[in-house]
PDB file of C-alpha atoms in Angstrom:
ATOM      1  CA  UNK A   1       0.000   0.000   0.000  1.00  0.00           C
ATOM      2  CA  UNK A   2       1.330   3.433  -1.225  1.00  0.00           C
ATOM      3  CA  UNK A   3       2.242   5.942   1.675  1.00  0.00           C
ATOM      4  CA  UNK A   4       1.674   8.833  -0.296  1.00  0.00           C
ATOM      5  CA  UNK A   5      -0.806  10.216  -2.510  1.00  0.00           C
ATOM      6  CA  UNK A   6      -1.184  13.686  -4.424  1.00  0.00           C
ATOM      7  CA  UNK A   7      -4.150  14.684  -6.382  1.00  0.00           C
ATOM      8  CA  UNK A   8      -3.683  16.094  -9.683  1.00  0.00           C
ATOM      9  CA  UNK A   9      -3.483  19.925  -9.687  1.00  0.00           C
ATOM     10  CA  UNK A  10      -6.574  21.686 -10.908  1.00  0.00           C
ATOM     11  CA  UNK A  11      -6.232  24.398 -13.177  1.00  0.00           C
ATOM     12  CA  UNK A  12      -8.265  26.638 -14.967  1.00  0.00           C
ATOM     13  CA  UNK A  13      -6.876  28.643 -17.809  1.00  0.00           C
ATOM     14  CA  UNK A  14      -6.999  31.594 -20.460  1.00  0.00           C
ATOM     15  CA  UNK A  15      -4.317  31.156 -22.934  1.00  0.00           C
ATOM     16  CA  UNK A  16      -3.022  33.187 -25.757  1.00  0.00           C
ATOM     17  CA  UNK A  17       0.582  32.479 -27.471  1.00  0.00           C
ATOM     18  CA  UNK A  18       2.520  34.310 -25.231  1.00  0.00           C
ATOM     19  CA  UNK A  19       0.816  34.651 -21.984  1.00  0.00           C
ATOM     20  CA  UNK A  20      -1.386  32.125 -19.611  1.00  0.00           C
ATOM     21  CA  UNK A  21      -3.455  33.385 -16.737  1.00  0.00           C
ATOM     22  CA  UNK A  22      -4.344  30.018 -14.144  1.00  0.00           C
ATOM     23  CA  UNK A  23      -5.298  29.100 -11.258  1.00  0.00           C
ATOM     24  CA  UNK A  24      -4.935  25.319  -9.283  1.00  0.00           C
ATOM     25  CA  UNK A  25      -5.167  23.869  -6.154  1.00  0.00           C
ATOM     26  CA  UNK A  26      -3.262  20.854  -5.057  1.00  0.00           C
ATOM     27  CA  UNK A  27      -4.111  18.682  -2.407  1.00  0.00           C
ATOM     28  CA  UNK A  28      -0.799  16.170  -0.633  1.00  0.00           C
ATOM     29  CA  UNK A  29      -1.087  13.515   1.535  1.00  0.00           C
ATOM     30  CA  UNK A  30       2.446  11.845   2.382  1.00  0.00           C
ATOM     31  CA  UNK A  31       3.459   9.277   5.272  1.00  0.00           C
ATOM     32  CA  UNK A  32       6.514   9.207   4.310  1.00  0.00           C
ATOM     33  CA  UNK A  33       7.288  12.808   5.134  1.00  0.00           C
ATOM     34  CA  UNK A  34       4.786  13.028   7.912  1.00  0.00           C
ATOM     35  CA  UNK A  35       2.721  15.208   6.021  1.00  0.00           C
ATOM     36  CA  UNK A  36      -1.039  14.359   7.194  1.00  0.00           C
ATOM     37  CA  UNK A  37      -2.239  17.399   4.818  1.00  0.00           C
ATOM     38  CA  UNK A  38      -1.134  19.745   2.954  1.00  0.00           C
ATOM     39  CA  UNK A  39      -3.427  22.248   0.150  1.00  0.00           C
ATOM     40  CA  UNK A  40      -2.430  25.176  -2.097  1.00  0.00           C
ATOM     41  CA  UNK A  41      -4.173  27.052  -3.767  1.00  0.00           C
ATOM     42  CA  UNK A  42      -2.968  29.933  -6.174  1.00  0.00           C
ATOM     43  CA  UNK A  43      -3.083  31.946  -9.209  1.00  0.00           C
ATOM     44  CA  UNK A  44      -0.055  33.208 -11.709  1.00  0.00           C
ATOM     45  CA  UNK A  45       0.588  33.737 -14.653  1.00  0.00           C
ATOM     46  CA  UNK A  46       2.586  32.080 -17.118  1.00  0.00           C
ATOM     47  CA  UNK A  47       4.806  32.489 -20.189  1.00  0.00           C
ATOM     48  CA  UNK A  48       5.043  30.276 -23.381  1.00  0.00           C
ATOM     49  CA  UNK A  49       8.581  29.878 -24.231  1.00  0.00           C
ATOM     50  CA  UNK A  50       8.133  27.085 -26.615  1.00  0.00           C
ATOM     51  CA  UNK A  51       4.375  26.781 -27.981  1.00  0.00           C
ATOM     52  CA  UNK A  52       4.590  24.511 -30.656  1.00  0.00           C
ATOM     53  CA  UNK A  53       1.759  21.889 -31.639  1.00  0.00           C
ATOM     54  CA  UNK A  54       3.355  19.207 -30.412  1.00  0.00           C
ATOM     55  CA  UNK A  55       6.261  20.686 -28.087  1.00  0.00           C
ATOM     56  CA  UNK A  56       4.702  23.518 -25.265  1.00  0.00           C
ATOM     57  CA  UNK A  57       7.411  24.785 -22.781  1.00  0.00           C
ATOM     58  CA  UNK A  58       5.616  27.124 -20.161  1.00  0.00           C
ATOM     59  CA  UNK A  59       7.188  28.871 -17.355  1.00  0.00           C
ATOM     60  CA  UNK A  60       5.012  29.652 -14.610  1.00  0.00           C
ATOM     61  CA  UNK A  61       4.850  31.473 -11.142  1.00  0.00           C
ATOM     62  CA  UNK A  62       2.119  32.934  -8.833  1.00  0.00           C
ATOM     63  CA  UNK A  63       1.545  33.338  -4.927  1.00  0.00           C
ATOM     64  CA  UNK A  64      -0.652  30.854  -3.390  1.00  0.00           C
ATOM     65  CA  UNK A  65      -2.151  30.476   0.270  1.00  0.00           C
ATOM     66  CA  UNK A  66      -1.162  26.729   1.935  1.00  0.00           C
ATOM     67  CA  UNK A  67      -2.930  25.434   4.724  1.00  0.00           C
ATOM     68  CA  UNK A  68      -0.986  22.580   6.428  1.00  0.00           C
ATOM     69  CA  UNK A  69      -1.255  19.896   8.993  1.00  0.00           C
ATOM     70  CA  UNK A  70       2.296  17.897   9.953  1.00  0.00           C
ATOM     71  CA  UNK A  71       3.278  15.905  12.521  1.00  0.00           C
ATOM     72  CA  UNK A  72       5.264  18.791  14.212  1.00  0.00           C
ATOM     73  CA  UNK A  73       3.958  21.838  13.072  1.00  0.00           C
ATOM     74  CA  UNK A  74       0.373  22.737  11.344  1.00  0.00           C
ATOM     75  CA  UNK A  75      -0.104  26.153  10.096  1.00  0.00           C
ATOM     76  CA  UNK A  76      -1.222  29.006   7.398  1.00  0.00           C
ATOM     77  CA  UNK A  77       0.899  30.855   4.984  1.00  0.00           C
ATOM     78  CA  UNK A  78       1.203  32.752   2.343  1.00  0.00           C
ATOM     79  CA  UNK A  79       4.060  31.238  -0.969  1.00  0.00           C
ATOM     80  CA  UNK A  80       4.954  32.167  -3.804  1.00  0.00           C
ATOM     81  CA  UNK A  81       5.789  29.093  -6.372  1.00  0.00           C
ATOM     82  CA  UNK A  82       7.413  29.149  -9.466  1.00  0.00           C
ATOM     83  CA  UNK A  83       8.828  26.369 -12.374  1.00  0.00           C
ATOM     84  CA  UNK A  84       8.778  25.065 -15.610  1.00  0.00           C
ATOM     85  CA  UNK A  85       5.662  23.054 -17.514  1.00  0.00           C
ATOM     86  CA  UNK A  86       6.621  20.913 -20.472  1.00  0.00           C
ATOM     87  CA  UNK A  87       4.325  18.694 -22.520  1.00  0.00           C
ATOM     88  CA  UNK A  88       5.516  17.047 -25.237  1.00  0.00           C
ATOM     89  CA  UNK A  89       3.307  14.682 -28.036  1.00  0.00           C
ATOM     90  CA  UNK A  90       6.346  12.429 -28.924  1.00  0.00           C
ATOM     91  CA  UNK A  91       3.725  10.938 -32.029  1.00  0.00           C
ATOM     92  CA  UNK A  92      -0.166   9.824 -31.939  1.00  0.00           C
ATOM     93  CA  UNK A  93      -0.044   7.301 -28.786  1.00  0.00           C
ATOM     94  CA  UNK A  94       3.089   8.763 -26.583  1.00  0.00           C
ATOM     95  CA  UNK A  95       2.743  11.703 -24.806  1.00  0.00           C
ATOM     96  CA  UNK A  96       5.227  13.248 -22.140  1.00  0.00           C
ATOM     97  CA  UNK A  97       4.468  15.780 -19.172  1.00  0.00           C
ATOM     98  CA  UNK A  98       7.235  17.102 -16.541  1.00  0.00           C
ATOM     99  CA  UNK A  99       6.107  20.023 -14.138  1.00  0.00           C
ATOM    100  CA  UNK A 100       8.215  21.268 -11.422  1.00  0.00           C
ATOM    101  CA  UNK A 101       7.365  24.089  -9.008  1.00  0.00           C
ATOM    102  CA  UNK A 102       9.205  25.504  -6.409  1.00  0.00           C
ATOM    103  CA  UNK A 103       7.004  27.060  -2.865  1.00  0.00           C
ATOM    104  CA  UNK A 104       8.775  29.179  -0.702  1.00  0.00           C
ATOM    105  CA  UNK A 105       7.314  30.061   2.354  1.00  0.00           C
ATOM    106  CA  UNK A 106       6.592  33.908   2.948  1.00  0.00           C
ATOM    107  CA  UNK A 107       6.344  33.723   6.281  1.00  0.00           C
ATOM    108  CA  UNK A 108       9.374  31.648   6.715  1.00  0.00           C
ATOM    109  CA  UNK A 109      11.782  32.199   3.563  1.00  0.00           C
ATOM    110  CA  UNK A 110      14.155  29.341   4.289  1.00  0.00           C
ATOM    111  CA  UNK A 111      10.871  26.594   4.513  1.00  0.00           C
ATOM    112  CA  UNK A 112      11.209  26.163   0.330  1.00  0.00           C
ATOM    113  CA  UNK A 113       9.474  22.919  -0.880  1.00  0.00           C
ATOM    114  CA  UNK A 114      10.181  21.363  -4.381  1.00  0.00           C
ATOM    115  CA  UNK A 115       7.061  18.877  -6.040  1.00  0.00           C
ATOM    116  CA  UNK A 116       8.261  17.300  -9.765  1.00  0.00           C
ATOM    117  CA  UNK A 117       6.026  15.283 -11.321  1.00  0.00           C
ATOM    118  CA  UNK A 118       6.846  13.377 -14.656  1.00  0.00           C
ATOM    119  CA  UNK A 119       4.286  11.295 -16.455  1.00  0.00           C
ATOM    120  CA  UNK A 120       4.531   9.661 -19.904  1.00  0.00           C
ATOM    121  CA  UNK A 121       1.041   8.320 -21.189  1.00  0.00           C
ATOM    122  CA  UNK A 122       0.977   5.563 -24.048  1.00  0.00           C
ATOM    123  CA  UNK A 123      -1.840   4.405 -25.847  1.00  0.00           C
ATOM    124  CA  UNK A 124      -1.600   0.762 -26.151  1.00  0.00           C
ATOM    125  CA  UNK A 125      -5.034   0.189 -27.946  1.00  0.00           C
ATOM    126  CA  UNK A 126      -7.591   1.855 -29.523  1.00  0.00           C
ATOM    127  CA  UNK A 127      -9.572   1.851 -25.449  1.00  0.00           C
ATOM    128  CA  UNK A 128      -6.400   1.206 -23.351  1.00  0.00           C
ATOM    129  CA  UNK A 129      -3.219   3.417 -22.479  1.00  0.00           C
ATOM    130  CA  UNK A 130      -0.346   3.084 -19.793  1.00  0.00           C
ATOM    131  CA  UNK A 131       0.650   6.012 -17.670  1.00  0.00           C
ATOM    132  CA  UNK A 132       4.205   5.854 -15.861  1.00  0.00           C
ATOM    133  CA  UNK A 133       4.266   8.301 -13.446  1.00  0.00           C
ATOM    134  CA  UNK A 134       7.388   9.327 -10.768  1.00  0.00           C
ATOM    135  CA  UNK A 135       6.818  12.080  -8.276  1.00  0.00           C
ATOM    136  CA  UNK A 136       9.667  13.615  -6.999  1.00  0.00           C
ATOM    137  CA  UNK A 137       9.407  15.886  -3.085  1.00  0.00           C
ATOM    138  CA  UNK A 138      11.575  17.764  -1.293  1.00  0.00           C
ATOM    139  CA  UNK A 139      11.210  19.957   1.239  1.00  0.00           C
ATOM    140  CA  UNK A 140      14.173  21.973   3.058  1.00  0.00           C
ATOM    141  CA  UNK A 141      12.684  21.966   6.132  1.00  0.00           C
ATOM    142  CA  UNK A 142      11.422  18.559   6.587  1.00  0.00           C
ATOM    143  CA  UNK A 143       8.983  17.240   9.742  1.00  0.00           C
ATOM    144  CA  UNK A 144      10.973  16.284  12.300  1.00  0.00           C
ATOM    145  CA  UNK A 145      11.946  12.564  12.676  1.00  0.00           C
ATOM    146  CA  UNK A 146      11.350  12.614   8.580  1.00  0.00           C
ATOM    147  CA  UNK A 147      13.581  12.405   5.459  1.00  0.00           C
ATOM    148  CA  UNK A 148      13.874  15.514   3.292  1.00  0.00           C
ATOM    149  CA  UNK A 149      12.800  14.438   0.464  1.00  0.00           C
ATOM    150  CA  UNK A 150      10.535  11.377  -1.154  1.00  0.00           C
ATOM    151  CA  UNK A 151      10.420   9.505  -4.685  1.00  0.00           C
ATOM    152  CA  UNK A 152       7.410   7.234  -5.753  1.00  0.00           C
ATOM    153  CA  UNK A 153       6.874   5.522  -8.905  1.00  0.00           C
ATOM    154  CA  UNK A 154       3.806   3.917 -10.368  1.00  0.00           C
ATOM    155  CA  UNK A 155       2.468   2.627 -13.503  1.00  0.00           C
ATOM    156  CA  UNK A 156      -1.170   2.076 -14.276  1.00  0.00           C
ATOM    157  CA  UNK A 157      -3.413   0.962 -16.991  1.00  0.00           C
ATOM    158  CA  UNK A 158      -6.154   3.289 -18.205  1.00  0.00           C
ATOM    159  CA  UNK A 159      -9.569   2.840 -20.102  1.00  0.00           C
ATOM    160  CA  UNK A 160     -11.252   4.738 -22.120  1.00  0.00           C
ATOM    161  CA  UNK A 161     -15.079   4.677 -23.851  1.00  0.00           C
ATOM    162  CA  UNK A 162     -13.517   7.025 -26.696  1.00  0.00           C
ATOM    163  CA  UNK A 163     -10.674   6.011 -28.522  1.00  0.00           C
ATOM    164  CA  UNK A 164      -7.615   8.083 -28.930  1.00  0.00           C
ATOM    165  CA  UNK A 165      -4.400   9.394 -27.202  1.00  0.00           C
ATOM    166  CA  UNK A 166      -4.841   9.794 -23.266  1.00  0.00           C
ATOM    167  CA  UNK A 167      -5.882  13.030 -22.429  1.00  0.00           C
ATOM    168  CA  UNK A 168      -2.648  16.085 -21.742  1.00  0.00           C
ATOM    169  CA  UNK A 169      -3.136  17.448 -18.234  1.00  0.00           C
TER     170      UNK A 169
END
């Protein structure tokens, strides 16, 4: 059984070929790091540096309130986070995603976390795709008794009742 689990972020979007306005939340749940809960929410902007129809490069940063519940410390603060977005549609049934954002802690400036999530989605048939998946964590001021930093892995199958490449986050 997994000790760790992190929903996808949820964003929201306007987009033009320079510029992207968002918002997202993202929820964290890690027992591994002694995190019992931790959700962001934010806005930002962000900045095409590669927008390409099957390459998009996207650099992105915004402020964000984080409510958080540890084993030594819960708490509310203000962060700013910042990082790169790439998705890339290597041909019609492999796709590639790596995001990385970097929260530092307003309240706290040397509390800087570090969440990296890499996914590559294959379509094996016409209703079923694989998605490998490794989630990278660090966080520079770690719960006490706790490593600073966490990797998991996982692949899965997925279905779908349309045909066609999985979906790009």
């Amino acid at each position: 059984m997994p000790t760790g689990a992190v929903s996808r972020e949820t964003r929201g979007s306007v987009v033009t070929d320079l510029i992207a306005v968002e918002r997202g939340a993202r929820l964290q749940h890690d027992e591994s790091l002694g995190v019992d809960l931790r959700a962001t929410a934010g806005a930002g902007l962000g900045s095409h540096l590669v927008n390409r129809p099957k390459l998009n490069v996207t650099l992105e940063g915004g402020v964000g309130h984080t409510i958080e519940e540890v084993t030594d410390r819960d708490g509310s603060y203000i962060t700013f986070f910042g990082g790169p977005l790439i998705r890339w549609t290597v041909n019609e049934r492999v796709s590639v995603t790596s995001h990385s954002l970097l929260y530092e802690n307003q309240e706290r400036k040397t509390d800087v976390r570090i969440n990296s999530e890499f996914d590559m989605n294959v379509q094996l048939t016409k209703y079923i795709g694989m998605q490998n998946q490794v989630l990278y964590f660090y966080d520079r001021e770690p719960v006490t008794g706790f490593p600073p930093n966490s990797v998991q892995a996982s692949v899965n199958l997925t279905f779908s009742l349309r045909s066609g490449p999985p979906a790009q986050k």
